[in-house]
Tab-separated table of C-alpha atoms in Angstrom:
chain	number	residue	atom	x	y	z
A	1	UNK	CA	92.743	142.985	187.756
A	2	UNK	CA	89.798	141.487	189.065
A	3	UNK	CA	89.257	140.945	193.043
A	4	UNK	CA	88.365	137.759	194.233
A	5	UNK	CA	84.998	138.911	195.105
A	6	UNK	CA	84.121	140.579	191.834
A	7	UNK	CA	85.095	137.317	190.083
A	8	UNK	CA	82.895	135.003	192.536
A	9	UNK	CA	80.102	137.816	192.056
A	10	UNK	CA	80.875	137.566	188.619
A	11	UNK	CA	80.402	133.264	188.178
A	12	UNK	CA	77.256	133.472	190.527
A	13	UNK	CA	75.662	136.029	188.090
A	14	UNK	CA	76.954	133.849	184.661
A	15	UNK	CA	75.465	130.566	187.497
A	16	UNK	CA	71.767	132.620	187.468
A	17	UNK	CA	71.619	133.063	183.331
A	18	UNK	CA	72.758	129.615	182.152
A	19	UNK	CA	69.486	128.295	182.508
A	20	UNK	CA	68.535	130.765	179.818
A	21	UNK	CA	70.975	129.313	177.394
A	22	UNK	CA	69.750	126.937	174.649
A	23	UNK	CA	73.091	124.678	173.795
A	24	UNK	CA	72.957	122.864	171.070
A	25	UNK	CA	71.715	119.605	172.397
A	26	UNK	CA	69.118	121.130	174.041
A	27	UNK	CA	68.174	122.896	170.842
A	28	UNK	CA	68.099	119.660	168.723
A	29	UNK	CA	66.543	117.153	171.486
A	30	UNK	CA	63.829	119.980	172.361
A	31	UNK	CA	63.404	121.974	169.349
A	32	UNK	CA	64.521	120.762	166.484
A	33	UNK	CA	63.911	116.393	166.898
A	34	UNK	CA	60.493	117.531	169.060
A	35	UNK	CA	58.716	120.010	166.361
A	36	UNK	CA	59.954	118.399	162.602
A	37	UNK	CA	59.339	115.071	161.235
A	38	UNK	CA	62.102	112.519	160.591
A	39	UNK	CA	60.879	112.491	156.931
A	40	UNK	CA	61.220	116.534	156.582
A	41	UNK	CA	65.611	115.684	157.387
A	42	UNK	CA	66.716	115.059	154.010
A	43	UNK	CA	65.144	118.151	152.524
A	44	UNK	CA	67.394	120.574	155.520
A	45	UNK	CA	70.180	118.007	154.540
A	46	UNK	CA	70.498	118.010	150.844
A	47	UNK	CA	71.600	121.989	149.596
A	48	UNK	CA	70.050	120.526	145.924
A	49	UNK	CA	66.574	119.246	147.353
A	50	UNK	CA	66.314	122.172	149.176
A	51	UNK	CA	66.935	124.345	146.444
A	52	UNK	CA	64.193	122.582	144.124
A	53	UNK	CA	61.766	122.802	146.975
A	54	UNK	CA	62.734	126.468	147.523
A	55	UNK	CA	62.599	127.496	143.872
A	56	UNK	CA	58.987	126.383	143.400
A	57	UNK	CA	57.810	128.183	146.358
A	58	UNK	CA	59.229	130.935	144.538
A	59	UNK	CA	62.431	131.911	146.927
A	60	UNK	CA	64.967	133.531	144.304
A	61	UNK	CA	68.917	131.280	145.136
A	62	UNK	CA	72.657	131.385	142.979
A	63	UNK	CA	71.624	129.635	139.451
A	64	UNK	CA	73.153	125.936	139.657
A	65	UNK	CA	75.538	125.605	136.889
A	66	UNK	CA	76.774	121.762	137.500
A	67	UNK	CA	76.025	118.850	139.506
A	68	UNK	CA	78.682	116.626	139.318
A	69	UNK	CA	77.343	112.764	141.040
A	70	UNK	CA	80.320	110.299	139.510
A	71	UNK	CA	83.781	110.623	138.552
A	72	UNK	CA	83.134	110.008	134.925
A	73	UNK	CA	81.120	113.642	134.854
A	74	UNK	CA	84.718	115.081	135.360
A	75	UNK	CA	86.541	113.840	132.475
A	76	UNK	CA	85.865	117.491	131.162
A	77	UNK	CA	85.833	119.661	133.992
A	78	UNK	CA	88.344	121.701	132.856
A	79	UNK	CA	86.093	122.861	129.794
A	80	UNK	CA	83.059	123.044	132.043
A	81	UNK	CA	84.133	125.272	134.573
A	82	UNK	CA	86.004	127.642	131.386
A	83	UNK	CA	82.857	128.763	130.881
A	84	UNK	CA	83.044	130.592	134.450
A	85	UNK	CA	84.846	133.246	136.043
A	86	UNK	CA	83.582	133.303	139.404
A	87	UNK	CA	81.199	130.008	140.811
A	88	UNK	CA	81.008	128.554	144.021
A	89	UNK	CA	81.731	124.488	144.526
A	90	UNK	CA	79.693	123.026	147.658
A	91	UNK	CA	78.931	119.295	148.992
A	92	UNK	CA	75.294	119.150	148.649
A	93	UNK	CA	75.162	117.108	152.054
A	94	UNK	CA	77.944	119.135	153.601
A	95	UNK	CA	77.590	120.484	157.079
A	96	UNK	CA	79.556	123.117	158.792
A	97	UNK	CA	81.416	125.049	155.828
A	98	UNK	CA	83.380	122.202	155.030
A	99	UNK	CA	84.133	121.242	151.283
A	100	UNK	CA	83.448	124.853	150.365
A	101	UNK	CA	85.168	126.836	148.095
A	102	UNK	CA	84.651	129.955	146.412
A	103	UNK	CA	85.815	131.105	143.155
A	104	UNK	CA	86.366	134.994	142.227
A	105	UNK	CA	88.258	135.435	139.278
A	106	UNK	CA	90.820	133.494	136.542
A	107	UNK	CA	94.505	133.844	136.162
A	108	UNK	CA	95.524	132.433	133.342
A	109	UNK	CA	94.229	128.829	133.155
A	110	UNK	CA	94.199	128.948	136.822
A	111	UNK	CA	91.453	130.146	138.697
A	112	UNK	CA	91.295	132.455	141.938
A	113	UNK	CA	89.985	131.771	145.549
A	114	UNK	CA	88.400	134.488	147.388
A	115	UNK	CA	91.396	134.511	149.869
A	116	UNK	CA	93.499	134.776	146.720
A	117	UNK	CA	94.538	131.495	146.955
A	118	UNK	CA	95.208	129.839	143.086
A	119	UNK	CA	94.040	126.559	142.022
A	120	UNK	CA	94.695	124.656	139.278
A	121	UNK	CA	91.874	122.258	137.136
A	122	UNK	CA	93.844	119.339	138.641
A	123	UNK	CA	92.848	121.249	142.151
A	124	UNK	CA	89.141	121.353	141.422
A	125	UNK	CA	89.486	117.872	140.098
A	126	UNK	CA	90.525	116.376	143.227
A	127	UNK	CA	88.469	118.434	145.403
A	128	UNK	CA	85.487	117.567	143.871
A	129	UNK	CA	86.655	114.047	143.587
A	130	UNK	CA	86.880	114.453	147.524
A	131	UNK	CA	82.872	115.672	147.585
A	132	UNK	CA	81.800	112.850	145.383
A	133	UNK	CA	83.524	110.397	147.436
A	134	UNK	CA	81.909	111.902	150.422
A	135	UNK	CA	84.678	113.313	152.614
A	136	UNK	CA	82.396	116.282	153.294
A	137	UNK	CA	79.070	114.629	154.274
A	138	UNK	CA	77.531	112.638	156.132
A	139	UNK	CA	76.724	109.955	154.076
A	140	UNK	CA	79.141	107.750	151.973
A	141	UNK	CA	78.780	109.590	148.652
A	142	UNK	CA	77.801	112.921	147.794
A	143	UNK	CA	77.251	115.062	145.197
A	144	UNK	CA	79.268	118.433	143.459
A	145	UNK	CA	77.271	121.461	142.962
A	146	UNK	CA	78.924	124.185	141.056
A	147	UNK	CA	76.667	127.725	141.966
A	148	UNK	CA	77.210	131.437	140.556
A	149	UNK	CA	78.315	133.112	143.222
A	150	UNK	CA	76.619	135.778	145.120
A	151	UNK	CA	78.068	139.288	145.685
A	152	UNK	CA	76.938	141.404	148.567
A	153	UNK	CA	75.571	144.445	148.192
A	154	UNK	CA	78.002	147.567	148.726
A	155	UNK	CA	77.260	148.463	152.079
A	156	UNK	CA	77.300	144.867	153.386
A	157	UNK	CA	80.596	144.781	152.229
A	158	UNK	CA	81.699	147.762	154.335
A	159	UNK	CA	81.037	145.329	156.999
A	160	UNK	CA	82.393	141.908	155.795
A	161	UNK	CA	85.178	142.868	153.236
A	162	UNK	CA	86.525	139.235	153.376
A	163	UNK	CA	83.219	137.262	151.683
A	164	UNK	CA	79.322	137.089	151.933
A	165	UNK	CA	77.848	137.890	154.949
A	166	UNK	CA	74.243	136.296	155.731
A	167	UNK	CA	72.080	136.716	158.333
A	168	UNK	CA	70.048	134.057	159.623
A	169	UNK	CA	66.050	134.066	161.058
A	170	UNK	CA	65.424	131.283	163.481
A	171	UNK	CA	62.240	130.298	163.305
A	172	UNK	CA	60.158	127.930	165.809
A	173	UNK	CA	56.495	126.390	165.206
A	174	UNK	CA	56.036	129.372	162.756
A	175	UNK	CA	57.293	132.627	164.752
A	176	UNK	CA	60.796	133.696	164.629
A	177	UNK	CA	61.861	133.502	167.971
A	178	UNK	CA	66.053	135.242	167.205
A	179	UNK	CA	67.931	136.269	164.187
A	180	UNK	CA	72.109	136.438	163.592
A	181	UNK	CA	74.223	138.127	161.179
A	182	UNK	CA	77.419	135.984	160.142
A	183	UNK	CA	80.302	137.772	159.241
A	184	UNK	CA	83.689	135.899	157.420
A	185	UNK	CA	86.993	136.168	158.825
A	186	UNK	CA	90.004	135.812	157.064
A	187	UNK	CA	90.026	132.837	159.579
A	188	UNK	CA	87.137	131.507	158.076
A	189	UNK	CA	88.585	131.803	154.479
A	190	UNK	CA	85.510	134.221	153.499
A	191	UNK	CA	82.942	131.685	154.749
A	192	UNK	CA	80.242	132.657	156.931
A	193	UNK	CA	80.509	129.765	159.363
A	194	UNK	CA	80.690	129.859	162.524
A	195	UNK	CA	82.282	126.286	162.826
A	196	UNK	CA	85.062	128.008	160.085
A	197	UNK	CA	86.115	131.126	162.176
A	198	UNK	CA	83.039	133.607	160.877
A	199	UNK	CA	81.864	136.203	163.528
């Protein structure tokens, strides 16, 4: 157990470092707001944009299979998504993991989540019914992509057994100043989010 001392030893040491600590509204009102234009957001904020801005600089990304924008697009989801065994489903305004869900394999006419949870079409239907609507975003409506799904390379998965790990570069005015590797939890459903549960 920890003396008294130790511990106030302890907070005046943590007291000395915090300063050193970029929180996340100090990150966004100093970095982020201070060094990108207003008109840049929607391209970080839209997963599809990004991806068509990304593509023709050449960055290779999963293949989008489907965008789904209106209800009427679903009337034959069922044969749309037959034509898959393992895809990913995403909010393309999403933020934080949420609306995510990731497809590995078919049982029967069901198919499989990565945490081996089973959905059914009516499932898919009404989560993607939720996207469109917007439940996931941050606007009022959204829209569905369907992705092929990316499997990590052998060794990586010695790691992060439960999903795709990533590993992210943060970069500021053109140097990258830190870098992270985000590992899924079973918390995290075998998303690598931190807001999820990831590591």
């Amino acid at each position: 157990m920890m003396s008294l001392r130790t511990w106030w030893l302890r907070l005046q040491e943590l007291h000395l470092h915090a300063g050193k600590v970029l929180a996340m509204n100090r990150r966004n009102l100093d970095y982020i707001y201070t060094r990108n234009q207003r008109k840049h957001f929607p391209l970080a904020d839209d997963k599809l944009l990004a991806k068509e801005l990304l593509g023709a600089a050449g960055v290779s990304m999963p293949t989008t299979h489907r965008v789904y924008s209106y209800f009427y697009e679903l009337r034959d989801l069922e044969k749309d998504l037959g034509a898959y065994d393992d895809f990913v489903i995403k909010p393309a305004q999403g933020s934080g993991g949420n609306g995510i869900i990731v497809i590995v394999g078919r049982k029967g006419d069901d198919w499989v989540g990565i945490s081996g949870k089973v959905y059914t079409a009516f499932d898919l239907r009404k989560h993607i019914s939720d996207i469109i609507f917007g439940i996931y975003s941050f606007d009022l409506g959204d829209r569905t992509i369907i992705e092929s799904r990316i499997v990590q390379h052998a060794e990586m998965a010695e790691l992060s057994p439960l999903g795709l790990a990533d590993v992210r570069v943060i970069m500021c005015d053109e140097k990258a100043v830190m870098s992270m590797t985000r590992v899924p939890t079973k918390q995290s459903d075998g998303k690598a989010n931190l807001h999820q549960g990831a590591l």
